[in-house]
CSV table of C-alpha atoms and ligand atoms in Angstrom, one decimal:
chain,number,residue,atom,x,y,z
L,1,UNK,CA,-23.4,-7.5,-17.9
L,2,UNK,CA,-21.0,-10.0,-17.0
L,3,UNK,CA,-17.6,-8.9,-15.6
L,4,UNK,CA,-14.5,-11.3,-15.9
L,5,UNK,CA,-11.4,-8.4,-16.2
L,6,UNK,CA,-11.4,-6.2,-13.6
L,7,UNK,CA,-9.3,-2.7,-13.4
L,8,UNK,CA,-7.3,-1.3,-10.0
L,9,UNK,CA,-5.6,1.9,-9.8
L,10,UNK,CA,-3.2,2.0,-7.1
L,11,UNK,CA,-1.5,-0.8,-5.6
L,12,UNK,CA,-1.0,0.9,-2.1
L,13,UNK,CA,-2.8,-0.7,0.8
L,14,UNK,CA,-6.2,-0.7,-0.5
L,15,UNK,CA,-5.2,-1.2,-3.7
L,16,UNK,CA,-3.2,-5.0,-3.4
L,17,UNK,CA,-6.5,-5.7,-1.2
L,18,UNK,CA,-8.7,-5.2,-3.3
L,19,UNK,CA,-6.8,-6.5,-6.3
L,20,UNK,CA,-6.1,-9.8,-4.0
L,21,UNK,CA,-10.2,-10.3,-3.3
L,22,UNK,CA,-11.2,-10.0,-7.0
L,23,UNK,CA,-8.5,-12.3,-8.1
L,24,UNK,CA,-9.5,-14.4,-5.3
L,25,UNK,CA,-13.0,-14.6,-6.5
L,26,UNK,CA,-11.8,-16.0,-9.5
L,27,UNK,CA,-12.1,-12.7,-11.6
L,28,UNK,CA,-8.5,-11.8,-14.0
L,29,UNK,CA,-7.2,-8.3,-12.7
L,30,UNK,CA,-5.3,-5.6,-13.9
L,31,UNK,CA,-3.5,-4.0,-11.4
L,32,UNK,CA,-1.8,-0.1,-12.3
L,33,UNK,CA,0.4,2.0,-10.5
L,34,UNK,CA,2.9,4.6,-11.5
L,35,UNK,CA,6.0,3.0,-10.9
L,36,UNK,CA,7.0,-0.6,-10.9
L,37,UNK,CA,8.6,-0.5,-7.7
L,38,UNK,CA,5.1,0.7,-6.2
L,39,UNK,CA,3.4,-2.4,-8.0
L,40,UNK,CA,6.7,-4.8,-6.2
L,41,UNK,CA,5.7,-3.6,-2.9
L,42,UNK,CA,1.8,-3.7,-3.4
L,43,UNK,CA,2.4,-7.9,-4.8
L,44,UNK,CA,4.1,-8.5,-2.0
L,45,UNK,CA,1.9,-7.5,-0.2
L,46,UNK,CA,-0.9,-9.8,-1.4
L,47,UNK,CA,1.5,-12.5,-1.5
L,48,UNK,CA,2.2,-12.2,2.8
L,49,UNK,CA,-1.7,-11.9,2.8
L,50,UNK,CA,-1.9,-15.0,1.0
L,51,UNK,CA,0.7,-16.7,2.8
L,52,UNK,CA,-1.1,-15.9,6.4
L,53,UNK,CA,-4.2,-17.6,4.7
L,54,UNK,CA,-2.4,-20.5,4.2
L,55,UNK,CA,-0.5,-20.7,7.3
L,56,UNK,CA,-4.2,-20.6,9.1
L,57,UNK,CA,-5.7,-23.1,7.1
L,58,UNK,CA,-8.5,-20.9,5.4
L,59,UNK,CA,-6.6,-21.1,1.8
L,60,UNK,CA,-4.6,-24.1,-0.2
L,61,UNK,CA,-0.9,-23.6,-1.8
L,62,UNK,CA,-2.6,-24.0,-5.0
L,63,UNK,CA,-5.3,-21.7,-4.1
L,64,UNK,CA,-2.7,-19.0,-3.2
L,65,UNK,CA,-0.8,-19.0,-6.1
L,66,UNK,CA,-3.8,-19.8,-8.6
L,67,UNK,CA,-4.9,-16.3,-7.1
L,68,UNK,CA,-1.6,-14.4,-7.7
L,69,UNK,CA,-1.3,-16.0,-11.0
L,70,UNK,CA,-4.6,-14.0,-12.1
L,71,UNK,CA,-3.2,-10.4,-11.2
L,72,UNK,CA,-1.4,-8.4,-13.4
L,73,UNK,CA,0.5,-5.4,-12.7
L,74,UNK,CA,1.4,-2.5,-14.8
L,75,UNK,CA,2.4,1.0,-15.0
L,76,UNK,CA,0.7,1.9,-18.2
L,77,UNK,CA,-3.4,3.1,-17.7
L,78,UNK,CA,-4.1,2.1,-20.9
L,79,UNK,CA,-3.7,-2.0,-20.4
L,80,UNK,CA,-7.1,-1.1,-18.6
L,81,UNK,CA,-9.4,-0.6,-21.6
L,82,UNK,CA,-10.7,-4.1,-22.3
L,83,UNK,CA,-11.9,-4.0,-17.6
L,84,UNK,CA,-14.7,-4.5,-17.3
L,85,UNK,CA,-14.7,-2.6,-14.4
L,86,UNK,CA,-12.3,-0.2,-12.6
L,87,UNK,CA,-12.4,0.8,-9.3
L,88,UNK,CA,-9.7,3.5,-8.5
L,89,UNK,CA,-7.7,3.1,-5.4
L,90,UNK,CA,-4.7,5.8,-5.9
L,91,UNK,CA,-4.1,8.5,-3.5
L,92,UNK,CA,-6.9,10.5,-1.7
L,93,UNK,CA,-6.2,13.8,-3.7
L,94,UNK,CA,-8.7,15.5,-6.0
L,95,UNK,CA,-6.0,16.7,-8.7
L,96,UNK,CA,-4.8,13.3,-9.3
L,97,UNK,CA,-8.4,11.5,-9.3
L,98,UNK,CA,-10.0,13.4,-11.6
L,99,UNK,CA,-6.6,13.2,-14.2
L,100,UNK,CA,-6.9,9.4,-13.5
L,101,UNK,CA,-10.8,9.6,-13.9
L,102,UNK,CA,-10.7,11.3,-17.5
L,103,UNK,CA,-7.9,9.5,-18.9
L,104,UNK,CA,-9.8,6.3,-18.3
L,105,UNK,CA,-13.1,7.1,-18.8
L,106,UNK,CA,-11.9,7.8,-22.9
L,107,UNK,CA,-10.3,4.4,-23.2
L,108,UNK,CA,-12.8,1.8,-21.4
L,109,UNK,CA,-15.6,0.2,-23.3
L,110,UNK,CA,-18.8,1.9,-23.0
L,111,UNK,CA,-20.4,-0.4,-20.8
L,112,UNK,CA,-17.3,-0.3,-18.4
L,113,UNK,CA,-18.0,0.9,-15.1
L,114,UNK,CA,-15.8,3.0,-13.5
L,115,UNK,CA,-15.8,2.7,-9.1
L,116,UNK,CA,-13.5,5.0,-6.4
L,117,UNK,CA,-13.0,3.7,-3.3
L,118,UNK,CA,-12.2,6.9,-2.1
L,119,UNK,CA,-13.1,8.1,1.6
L,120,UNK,CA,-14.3,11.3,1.2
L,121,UNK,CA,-14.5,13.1,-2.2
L,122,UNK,CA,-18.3,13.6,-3.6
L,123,UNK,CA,-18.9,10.8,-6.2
L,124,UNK,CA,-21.1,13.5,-7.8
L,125,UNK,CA,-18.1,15.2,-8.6
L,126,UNK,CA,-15.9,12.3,-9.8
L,127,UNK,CA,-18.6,11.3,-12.2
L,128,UNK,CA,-18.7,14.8,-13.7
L,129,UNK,CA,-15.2,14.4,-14.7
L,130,UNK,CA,-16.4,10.9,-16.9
L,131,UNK,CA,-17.5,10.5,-20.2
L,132,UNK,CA,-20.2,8.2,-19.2
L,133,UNK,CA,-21.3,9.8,-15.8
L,134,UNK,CA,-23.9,7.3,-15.3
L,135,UNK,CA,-21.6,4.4,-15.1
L,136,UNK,CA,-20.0,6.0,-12.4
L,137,UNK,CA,-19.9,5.1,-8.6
L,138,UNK,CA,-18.3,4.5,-5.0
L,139,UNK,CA,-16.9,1.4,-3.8
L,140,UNK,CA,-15.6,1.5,-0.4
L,141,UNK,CA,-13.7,-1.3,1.2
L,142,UNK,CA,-12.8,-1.2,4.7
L,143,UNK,CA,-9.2,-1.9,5.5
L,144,UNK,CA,-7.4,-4.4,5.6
L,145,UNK,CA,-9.8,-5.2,2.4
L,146,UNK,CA,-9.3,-9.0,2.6
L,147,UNK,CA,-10.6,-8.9,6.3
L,148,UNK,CA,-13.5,-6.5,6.2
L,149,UNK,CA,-16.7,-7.8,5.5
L,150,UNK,CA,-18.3,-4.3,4.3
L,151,UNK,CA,-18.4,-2.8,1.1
L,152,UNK,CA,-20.5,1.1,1.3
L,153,UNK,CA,-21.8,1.6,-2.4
L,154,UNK,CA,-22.3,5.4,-3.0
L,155,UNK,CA,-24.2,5.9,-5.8
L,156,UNK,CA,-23.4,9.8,-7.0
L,157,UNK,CA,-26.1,11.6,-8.1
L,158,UNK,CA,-25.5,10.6,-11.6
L,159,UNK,CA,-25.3,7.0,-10.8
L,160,UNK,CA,-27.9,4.8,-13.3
L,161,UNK,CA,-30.0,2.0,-11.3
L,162,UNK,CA,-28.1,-0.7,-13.7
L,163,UNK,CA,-24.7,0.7,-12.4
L,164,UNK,CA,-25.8,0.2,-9.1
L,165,UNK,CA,-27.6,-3.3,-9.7
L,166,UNK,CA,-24.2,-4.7,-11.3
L,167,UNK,CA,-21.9,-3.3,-8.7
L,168,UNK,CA,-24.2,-4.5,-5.6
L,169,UNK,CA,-24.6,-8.3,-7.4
L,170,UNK,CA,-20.6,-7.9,-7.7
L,171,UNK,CA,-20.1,-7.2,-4.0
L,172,UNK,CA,-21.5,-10.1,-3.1
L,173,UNK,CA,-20.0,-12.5,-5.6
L,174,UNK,CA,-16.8,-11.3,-3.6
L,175,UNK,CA,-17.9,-12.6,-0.5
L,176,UNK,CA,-18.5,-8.9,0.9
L,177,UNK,CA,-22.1,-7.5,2.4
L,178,UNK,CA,-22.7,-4.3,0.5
L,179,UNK,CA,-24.6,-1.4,1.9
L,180,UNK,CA,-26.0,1.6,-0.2
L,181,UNK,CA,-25.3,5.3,0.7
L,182,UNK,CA,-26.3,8.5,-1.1
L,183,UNK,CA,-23.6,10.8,-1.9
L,184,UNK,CA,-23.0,13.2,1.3
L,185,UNK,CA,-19.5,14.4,3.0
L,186,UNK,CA,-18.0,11.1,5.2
L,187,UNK,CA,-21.2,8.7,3.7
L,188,UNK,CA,-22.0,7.0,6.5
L,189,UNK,CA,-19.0,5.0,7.8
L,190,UNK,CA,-16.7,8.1,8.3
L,191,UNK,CA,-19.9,10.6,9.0
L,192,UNK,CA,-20.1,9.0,12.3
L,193,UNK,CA,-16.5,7.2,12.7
L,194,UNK,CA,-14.7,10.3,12.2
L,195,UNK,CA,-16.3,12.3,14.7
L,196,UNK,CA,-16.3,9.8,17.2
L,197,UNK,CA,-12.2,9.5,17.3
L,198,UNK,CA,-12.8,13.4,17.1
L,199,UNK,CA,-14.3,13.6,20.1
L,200,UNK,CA,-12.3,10.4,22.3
L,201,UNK,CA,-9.0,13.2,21.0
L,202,UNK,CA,-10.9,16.4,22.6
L,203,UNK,CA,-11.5,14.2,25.7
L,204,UNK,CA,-7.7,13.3,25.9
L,205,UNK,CA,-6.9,17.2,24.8
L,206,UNK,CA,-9.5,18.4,27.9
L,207,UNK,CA,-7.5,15.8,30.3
L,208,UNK,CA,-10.6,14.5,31.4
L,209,UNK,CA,-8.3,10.6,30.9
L,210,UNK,CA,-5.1,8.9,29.8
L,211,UNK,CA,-5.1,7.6,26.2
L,212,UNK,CA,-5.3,4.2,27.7
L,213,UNK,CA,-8.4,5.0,29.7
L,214,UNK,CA,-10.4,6.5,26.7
L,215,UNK,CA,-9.6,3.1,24.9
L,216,UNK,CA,-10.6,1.3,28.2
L,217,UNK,CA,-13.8,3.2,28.3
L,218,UNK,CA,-14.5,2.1,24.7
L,219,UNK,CA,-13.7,-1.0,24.3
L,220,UNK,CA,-15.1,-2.2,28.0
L,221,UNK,CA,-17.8,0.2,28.0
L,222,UNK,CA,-19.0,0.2,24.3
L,223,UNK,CA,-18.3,-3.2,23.3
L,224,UNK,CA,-15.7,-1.6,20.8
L,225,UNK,CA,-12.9,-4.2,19.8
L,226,UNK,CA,-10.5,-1.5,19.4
L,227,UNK,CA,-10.5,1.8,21.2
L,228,UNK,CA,-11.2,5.3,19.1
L,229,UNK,CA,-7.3,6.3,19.3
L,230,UNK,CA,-5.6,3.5,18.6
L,231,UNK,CA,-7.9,3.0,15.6
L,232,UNK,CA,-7.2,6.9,14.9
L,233,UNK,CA,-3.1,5.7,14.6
L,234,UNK,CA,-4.4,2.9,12.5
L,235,UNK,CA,-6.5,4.7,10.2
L,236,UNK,CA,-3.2,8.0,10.3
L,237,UNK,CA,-3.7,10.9,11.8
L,238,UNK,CA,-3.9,12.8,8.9
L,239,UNK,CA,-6.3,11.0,6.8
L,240,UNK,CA,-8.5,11.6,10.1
L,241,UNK,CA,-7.8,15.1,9.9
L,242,UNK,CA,-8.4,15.4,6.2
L,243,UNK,CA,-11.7,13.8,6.7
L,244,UNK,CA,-12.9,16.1,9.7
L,245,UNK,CA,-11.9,19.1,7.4
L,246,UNK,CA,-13.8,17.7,4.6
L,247,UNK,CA,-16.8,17.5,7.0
L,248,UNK,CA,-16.2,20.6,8.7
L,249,UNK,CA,-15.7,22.2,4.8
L,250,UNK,CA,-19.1,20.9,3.3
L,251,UNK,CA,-21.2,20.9,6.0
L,252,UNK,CA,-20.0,24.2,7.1
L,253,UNK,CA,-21.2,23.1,10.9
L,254,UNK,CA,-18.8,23.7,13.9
L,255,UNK,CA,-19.5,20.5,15.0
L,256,UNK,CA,-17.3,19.0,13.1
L,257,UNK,CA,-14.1,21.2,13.9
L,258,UNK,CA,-10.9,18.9,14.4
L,259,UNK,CA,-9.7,18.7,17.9
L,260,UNK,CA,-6.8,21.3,18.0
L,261,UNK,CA,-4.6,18.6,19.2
L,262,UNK,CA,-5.2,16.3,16.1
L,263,UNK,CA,-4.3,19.3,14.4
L,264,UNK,CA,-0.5,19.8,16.2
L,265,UNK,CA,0.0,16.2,16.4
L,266,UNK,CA,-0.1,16.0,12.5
L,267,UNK,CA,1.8,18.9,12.3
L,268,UNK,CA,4.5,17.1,14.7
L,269,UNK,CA,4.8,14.3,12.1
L,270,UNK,CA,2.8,12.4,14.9
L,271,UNK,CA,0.6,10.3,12.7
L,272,UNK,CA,0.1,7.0,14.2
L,273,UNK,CA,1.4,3.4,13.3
L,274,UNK,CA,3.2,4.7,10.3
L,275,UNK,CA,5.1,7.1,12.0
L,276,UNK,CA,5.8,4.9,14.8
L,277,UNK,CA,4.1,7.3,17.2
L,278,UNK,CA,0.7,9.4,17.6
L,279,UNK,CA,-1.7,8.9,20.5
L,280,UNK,CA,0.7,6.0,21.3
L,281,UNK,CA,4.2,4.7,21.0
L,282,UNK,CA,5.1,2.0,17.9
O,1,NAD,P1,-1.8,4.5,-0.4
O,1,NAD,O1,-1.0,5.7,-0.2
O,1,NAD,O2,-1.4,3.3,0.4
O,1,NAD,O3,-1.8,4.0,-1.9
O,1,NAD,C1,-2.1,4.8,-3.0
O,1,NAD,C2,-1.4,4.3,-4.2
O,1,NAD,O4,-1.8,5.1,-5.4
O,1,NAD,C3,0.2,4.4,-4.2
O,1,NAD,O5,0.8,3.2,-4.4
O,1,NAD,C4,0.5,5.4,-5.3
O,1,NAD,O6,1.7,5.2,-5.9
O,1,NAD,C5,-0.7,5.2,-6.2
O,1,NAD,N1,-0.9,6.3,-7.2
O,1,NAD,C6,-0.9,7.6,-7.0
O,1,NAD,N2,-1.1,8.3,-8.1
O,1,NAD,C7,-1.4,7.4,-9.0
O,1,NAD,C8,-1.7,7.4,-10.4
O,1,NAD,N3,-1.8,8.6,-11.0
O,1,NAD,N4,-1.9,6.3,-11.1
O,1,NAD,C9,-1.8,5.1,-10.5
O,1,NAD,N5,-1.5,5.0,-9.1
O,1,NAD,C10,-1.3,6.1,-8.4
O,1,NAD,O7,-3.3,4.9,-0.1
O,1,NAD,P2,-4.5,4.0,0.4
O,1,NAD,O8,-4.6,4.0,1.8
O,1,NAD,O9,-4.5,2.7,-0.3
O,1,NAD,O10,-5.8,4.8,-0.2
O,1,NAD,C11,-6.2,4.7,-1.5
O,1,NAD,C12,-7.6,5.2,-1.6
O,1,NAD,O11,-8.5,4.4,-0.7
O,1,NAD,C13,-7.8,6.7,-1.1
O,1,NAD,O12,-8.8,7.2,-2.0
O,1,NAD,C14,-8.3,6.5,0.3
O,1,NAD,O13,-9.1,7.6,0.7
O,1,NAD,C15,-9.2,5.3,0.2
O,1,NAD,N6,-9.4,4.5,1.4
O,1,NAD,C16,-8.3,4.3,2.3
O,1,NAD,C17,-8.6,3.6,3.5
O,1,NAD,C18,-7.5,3.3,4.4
O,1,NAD,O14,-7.8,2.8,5.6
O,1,NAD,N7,-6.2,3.4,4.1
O,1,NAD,C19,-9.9,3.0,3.7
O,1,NAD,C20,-10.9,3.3,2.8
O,1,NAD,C21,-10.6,4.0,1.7
């Protein structure tokens, strides 16, 4: 099935990225969010993104705006029936996916296929909550989405071998190198990222090294181009913590108990770059 219209839901920071790499790849896009000041910010975005691209040289004027002229934003979910495919970026809560999930799965044609790019809620679940289970299935870009050259498919375990065949072929007709994961708490990326940074926080909690020194370790030591807490106040604090409680919840394994100090330095507000502080000072 060809795919020329393609769907995003949420125009927050993975949202505008992925919105911006489709329309860069030539594909028209639909791009929803609840509000239209939420769709201002998320083109502006794209448009500084854009901008940087030209500035370096990787991207013509013409390209730029050839590329902003194929997205279009809106606050109504229903301008998303004739996508051929959606993927849903909005906010990493259950309640909200699963409204977004059934609304859209009743209005899109029946060979639509419907992705989440969420981080840590079972695909096998999201697809329950679809008319057409089947064409269901996890896209996850990496952040910043434009930059990243991964895209972890998770096929739930719903997901038909067509689904999968389109949205791997897709992945790389947007420049991106896909890799297939089954279904399971984290997949693979934050199954081993997040308990990493998990452990680099009981390491600083223990005092066994200063913040900097952990990084040093890492970055020197490991070959790592950014240490595991200053990617942790990247990434926030709290989506870190979510995830480790997610993996601590469904695995039901102590291993994967949050540091007690990533636990008080959310509840400090602490939660990296966003805030302006966590394991270091913005
Ligand atoms: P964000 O908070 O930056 O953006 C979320 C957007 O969704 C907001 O603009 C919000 O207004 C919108 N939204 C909320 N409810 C909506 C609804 N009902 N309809 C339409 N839009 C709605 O969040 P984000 O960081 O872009 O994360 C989005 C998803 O991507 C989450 O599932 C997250 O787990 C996943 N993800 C995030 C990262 C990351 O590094 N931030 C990386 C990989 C995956």
């Amino acid at each position: 099935m060809s795919i020329t219209l393609a769907g995003v839901i949420g125009a927050g920071t993975m949202g505008n990225g992925i919105a911006q790499v489709f329309a860069h790849h030539g594909y028209r896009v639909i791009m929803a969010d609840t509000s239209d000041a939420a769709l201002a910010k998320g083109l502006e975005a794209i448009k500084q993104s854009l901008a940087r691209q030209v500035k370096k040289g990787t991207l013509t004027d013409s390209d730029a705006e050839a590329t902003l002229a194929r997205i279009t934003p809106t606050t109504r979910l229903s301008d998303l029936a004739p996508c051929g495919i959606v993927v849903e970026a909005a906010t990493e809560n259950a309640a909200i996916k699963e409204q977004l999930f059934r609304e859209v799965s009743a209005q899109v044609a029946p060979t639509a296929i419907l992705a989440s790019n969420t981080s840590s809620i079972s695909l096998t679940r999201i697809a329950s909550w679809c008319t057409a289970p089947e064409r269901v299935i996890g896209m996850h870009f990496m952040n910043p989405v434009p930059v990243m050259q991964l895209v972890e498919i998770i096929r739930a375990l719903q997901t038909s071998d067509a689904t999968w065949q389109t949205v791997h072929d897709l992945s790389l007709a947007l420049g991106k190198t896909p890799v297939t994961a089954k279904d399971a708490p984290g997949f693979v990326s934050n199954r081993i990222l997040m308990p990493m940074i998990n452990e680099a926080v009981f390491t600083l909690h223990e005092g066994l090294a200063t913040a900097e020194d952990i990084d040093t370790v890492m970055k020197l030591g490991m070959n790592h181009p950014i240490g595991p807490l200053a990617l942790a106040d990247l990434i926030g604090l709290d989506t870190c913590l979510s995830i480790m409680d997610i993996l601590h919840d469904e695995f039901r394994d102590s291993k994967y108990r949050a540091c007690p100090l990533l636990v008080q330095m959310v509840s400090a507000g602490r939660l990296g770059r966003k805030t302006g502080r966590g394991f270091y000072r913005y």
